[in-house]
Short mmCIF file of C-alpha atoms in Angstrom, two decimals:
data_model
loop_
_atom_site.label_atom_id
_atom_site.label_comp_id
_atom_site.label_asym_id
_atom_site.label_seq_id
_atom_site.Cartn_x
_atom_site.Cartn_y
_atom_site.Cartn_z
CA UNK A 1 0.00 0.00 0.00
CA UNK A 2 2.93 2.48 0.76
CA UNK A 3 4.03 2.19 -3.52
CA UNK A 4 1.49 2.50 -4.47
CA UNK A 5 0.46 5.22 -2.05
CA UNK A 6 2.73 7.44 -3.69
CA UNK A 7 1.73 5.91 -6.86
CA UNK A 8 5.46 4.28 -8.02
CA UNK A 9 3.45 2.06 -9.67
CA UNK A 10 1.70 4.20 -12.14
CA UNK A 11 5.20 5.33 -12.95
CA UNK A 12 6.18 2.40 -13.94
CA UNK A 13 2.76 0.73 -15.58
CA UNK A 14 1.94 4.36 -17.31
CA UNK A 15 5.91 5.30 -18.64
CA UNK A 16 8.02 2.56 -17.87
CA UNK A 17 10.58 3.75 -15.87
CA UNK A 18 11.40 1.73 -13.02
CA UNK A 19 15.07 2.59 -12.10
CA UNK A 20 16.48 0.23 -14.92
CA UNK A 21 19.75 1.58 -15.54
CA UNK A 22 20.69 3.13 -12.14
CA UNK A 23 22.39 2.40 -9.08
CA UNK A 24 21.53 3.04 -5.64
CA UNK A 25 22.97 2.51 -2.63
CA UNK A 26 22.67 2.16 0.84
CA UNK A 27 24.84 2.69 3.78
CA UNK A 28 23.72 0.16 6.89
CA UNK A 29 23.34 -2.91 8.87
CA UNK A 30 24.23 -4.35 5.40
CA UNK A 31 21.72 -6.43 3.24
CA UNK A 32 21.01 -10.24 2.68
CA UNK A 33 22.20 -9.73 -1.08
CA UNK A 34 20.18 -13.67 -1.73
CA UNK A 35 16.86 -12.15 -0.61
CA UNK A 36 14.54 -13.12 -3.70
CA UNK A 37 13.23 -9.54 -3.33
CA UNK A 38 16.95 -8.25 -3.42
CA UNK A 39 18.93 -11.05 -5.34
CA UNK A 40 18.27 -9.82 -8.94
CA UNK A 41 18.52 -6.34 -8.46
CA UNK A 42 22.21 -6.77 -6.86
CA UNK A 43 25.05 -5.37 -9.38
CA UNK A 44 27.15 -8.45 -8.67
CA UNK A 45 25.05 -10.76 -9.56
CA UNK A 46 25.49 -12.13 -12.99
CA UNK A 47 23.14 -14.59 -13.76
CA UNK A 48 23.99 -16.35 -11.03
CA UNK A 49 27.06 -15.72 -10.50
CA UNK A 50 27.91 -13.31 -8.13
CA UNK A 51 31.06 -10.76 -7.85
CA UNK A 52 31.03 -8.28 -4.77
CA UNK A 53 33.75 -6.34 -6.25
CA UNK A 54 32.88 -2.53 -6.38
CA UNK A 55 29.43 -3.59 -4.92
CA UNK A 56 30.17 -4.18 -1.12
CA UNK A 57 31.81 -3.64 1.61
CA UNK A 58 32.25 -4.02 5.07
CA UNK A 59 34.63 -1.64 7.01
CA UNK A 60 34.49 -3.64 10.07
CA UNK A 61 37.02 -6.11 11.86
CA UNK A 62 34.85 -9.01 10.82
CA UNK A 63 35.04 -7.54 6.96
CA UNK A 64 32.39 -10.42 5.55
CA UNK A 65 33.64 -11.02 1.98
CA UNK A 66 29.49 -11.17 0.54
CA UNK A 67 26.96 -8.88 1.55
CA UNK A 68 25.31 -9.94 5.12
CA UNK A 69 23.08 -8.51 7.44
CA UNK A 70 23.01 -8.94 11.51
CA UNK A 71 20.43 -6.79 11.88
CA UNK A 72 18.03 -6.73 9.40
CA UNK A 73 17.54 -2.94 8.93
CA UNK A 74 19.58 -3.02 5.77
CA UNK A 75 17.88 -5.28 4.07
CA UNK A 76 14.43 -3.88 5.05
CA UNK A 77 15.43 -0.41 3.54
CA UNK A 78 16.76 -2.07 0.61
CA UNK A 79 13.89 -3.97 0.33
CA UNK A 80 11.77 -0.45 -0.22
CA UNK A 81 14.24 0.74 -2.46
CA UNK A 82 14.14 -1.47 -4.89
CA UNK A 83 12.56 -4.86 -3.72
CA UNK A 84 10.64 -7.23 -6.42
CA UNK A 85 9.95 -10.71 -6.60
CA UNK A 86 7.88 -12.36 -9.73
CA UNK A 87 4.89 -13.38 -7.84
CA UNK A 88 3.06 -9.99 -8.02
CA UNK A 89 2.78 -10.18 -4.29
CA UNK A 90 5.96 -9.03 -3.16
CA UNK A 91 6.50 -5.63 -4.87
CA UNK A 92 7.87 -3.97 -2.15
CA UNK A 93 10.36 -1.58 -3.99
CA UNK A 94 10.14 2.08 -5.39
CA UNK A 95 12.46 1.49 -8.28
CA UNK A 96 12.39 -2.57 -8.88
CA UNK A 97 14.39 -2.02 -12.03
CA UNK A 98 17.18 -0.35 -10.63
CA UNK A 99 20.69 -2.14 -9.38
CA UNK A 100 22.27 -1.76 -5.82
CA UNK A 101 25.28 -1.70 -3.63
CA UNK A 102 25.94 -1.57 -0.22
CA UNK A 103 28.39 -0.74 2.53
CA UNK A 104 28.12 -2.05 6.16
CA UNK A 105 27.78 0.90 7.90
CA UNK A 106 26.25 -0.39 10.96
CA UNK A 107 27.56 -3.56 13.09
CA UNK A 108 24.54 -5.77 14.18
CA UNK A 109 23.31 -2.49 17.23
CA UNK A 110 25.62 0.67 16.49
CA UNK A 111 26.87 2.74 13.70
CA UNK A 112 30.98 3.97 14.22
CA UNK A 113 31.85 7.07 12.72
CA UNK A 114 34.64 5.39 11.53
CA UNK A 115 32.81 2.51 9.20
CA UNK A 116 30.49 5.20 8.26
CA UNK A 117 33.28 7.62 6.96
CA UNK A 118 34.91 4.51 5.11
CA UNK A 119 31.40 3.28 4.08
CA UNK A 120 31.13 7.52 2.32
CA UNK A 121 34.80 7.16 0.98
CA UNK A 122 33.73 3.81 -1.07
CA UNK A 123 30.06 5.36 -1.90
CA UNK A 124 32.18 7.86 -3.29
CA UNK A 125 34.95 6.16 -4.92
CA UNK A 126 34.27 2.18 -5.54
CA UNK A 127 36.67 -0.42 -5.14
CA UNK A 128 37.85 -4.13 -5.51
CA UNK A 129 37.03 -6.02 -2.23
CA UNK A 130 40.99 -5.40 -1.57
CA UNK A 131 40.83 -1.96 -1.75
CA UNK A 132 42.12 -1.54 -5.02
CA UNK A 133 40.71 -0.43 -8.51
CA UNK A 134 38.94 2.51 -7.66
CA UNK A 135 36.42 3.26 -10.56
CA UNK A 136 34.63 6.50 -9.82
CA UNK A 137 32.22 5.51 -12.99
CA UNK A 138 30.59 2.95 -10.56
CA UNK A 139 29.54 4.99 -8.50
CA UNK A 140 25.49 5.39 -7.68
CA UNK A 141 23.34 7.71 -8.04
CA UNK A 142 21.89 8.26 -4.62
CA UNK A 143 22.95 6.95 -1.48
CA UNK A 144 20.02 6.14 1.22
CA UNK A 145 20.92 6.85 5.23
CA UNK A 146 18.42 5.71 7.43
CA UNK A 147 20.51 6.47 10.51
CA UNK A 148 21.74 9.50 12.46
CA UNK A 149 22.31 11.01 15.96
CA UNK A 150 20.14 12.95 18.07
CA UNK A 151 21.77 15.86 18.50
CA UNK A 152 19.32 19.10 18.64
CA UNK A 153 22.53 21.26 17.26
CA UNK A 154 24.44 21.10 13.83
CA UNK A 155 27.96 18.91 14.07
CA UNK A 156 29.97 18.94 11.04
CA UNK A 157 31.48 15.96 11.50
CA UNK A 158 29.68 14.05 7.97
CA UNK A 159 30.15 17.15 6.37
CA UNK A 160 32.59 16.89 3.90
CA UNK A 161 31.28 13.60 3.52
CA UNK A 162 28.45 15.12 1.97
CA UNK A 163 30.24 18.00 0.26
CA UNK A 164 32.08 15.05 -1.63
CA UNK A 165 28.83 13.18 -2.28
CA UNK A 166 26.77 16.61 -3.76
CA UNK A 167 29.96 17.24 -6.12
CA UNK A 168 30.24 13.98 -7.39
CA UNK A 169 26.22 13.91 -8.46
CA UNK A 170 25.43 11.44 -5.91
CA UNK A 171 21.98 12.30 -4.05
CA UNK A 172 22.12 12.11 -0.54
CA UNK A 173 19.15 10.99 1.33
CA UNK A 174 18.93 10.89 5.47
CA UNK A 175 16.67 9.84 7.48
CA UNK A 176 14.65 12.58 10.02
CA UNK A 177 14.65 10.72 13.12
CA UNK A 178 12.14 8.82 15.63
CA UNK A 179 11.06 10.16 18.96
CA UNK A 180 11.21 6.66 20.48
CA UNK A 181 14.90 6.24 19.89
CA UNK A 182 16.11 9.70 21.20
CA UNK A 183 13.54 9.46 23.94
CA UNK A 184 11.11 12.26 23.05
CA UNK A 185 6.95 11.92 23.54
CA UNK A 186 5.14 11.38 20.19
CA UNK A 187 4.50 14.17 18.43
CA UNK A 188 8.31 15.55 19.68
CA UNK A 189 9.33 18.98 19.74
CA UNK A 190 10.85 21.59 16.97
CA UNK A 191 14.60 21.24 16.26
CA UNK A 192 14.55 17.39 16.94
CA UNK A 193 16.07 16.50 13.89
CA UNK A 194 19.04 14.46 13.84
CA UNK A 195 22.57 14.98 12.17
CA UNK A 196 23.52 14.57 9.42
CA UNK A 197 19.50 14.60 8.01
CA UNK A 198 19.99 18.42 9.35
CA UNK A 199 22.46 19.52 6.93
CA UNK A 200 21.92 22.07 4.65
CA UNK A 201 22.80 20.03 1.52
CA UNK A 202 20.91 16.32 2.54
CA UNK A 203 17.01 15.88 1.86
CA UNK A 204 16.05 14.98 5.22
CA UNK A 205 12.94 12.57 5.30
CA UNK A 206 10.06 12.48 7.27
CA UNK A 207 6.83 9.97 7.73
CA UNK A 208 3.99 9.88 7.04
CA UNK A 209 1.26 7.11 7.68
CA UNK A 210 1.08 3.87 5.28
CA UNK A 211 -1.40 5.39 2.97
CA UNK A 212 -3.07 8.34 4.57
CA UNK A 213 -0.42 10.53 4.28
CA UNK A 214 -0.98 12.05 7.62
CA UNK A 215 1.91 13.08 9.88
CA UNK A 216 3.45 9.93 11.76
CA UNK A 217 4.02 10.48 15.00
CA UNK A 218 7.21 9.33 15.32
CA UNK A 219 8.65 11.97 12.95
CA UNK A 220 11.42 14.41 14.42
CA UNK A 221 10.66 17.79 12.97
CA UNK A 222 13.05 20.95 12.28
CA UNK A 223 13.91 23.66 12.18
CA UNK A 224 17.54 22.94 11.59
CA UNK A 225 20.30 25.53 12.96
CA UNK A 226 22.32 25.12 9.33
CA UNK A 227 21.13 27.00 5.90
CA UNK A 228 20.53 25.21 2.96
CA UNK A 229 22.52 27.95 0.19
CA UNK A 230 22.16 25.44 -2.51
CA UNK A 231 18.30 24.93 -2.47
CA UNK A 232 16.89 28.10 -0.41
CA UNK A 233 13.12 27.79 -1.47
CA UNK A 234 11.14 30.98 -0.78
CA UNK A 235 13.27 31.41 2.61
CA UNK A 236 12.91 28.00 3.38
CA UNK A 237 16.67 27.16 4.53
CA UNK A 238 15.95 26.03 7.83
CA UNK A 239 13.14 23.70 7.05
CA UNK A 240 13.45 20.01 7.96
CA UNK A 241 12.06 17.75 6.91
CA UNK A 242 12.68 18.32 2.97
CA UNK A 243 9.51 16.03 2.27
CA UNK A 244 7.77 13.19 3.73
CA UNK A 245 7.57 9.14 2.59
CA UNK A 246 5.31 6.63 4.13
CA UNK A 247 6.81 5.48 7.78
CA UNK A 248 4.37 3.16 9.47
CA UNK A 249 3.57 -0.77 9.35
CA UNK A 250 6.40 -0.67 5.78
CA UNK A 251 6.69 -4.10 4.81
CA UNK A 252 9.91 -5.18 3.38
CA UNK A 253 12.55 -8.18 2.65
CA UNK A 254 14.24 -8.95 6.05
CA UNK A 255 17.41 -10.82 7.18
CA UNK A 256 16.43 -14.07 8.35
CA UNK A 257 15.77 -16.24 5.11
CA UNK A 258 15.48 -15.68 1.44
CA UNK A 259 11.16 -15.41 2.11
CA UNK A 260 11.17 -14.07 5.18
CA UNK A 261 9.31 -10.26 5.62
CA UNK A 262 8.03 -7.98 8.04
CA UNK A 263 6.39 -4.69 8.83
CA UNK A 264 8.41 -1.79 10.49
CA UNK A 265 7.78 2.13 11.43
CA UNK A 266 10.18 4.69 11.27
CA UNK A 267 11.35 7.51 9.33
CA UNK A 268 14.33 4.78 8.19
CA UNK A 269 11.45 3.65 6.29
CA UNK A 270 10.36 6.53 4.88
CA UNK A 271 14.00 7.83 3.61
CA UNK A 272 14.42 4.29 1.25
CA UNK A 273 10.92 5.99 -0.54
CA UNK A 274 12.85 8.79 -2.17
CA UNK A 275 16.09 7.10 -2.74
CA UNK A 276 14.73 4.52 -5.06
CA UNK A 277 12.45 8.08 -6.23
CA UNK A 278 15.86 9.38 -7.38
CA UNK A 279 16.98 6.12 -9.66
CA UNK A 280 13.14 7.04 -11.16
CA UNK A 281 13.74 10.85 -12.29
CA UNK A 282 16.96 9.58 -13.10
CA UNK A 283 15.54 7.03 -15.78
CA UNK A 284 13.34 9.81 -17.17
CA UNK A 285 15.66 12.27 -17.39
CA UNK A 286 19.02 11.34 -17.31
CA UNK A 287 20.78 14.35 -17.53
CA UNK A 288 19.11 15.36 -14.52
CA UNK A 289 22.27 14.96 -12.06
CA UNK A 290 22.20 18.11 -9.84
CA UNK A 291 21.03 17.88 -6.11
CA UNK A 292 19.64 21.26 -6.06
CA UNK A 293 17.42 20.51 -8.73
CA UNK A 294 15.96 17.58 -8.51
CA UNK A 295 15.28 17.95 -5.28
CA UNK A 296 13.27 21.56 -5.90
CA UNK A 297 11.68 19.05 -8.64
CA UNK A 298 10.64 16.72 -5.82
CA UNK A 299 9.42 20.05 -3.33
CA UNK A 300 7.58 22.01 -6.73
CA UNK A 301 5.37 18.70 -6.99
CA UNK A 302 4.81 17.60 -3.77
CA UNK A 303 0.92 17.09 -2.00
CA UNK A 304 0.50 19.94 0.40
CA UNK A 305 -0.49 17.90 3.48
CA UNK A 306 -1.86 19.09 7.45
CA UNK A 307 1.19 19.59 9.73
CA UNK A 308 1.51 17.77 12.88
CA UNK A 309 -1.22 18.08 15.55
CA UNK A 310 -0.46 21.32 16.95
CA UNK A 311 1.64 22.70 14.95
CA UNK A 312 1.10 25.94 13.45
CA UNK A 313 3.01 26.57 9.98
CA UNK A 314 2.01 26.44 6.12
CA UNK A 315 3.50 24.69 3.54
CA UNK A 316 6.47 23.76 3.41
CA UNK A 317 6.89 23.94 7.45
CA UNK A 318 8.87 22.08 9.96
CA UNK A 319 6.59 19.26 10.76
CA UNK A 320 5.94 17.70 7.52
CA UNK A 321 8.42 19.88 4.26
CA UNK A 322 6.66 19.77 1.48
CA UNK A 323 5.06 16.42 0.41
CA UNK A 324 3.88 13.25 1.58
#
């Protein structure tokens, strides 16, 4: 109900575009790359056979040599991205045409700063498994982060990171935040959103319900303390979040077998939404490759929705951005 909520499905019934072409990535808990909603979309896999050169990698001491996922997070947001299986039941993906890589950003209950700066250097600049062979042409076209602190103040620390990312035409998409895990009520305050989804030059991503496209109460709202100078909107700079995606009961591909599912809420749901939305515009217009414009693209056509319970503000404003 979430795809076709936001009516991916038309997209690709009506015009045909469906990602094919495009890669996207994700930086996570890693993904169960044999996932029959996953396997096919997976660069490395060539019929069959499977190569995870310049398609993942895992910064961590354990450094699994095929993509794997402790968690399960990683595979769920890949799952929205671009998940697909034949059956007509399963279509779980925004952009089911559409390839994918992945770095293990996350061990199996905590992101390091260091694995996620490694995981942004290889999003960046893909290599071999052995760290050799970089081959900058492999790189994706958006790069989904459904993770983040909970800082209420801007820390630079990702920043170049996404300085790099912007430059090299790779779309970076963060997640908002969720009250539950930074221990605010439902409904939390203004300037609860996380870093790096507070940067100036990320769409940060907010949810919505399923299919109602009502604010989910789990959604960390702006403002954020840093300007956005590449994509100021009517004197927007401040505003987080960028847009909304669906964020509650999201069922997607999870870790524990090739079949196996389940339903999850959080804005790390809703964030997947617009990366596999990115490998779409890019299949209709592929010489759309600037942030700042696709993502006004994304804000000039979004559906005005009610802000959050109490919240006073038009459109966009710091509950919901600009679309759901």
């Amino acid at each position: 109900p979430n795809i076709t909520h936001v009516k991916a499905n038309d997209v690709w019934d009506l015009f045909g575009f469906d990602g094919e072409g495009f890669t996207i990535a994700n930086i996570d808990s890693g993904v169960r790359y044999t996932h029959e909603a996953v396997v096919n979309q997976y660069r490395g896999n060539d019929g069959g056979t499977f190569s995870h050169d310049y398609n993942w990698l895992d910064p961590y001491a354990s450094a699994y040599q095929a993509p794997r996922d402790d968690n399960g997070h990683g595979t769920h947001t890949m799952g929205t991205m671009v998940g697909k299986v034949a059956d007509n039941v399963n279509q779980i993906g925004m952009a089911p045409g559409a390839d994918w890589m992945a770095c293990r950003g996350c061990s199996t209950n905590q992101c390091a700063g260091d694995q996620l700066l490694a995981c942004a250097q290889w999003v960046a600049a893909p290599t071999k498994m052995d760290g050799s062979g970089v081959d900058t042409t492999k790189r994706p076209v958006a790069v989904n982060n459904s993770w983040g602190d909970c800082d209420q103040t801007y820390d630079d620390w990702y920043q170049e990171v996404v300085d790099a990312w912007v430059a090299a035409g790779i779309y970076p998409v963060f997640s908002n935040g969720n009250n539950s895990n930074c221990y605010y009520p439902v409904n939390p305050p203004e300037g609860t959103v996380g870093n790096p989804a507070r940067y100036g030059n990320v769409s940060g991503v907010g949810s919505t319900g399923q299919s109602n496209a009502t604010y989910a109460g789990h959604s960390n709202k702006g403002p954020s303390d840093v300007a956005d100078t590449i994509n100021p909107i009517d004197g927007s700079e401040f505003v987080k979040p960028q847009f909304m995606a669906p964020g509650v009961a999201i069922r997607s591909s999870l870790n524990g077998s090739d079949t196996q599912y389940a339903s999850y809420n959080g804005t790390s749901m809703s964030a997947p939404h617009v990366t596999g939305l990115i490998a779409l515009i890019r299949e209709a217009a592929p010489c759309l490759e600037d942030y700042g414009q696709i993502e006004t693209l994304i804000q000039n056509t979004a559906t005005e929705i009610d802000p959050a319970p109490g919240f006073d503000g038009g459109t966009p404003n710091n509950s919901v951005g600009w679309c759901d």
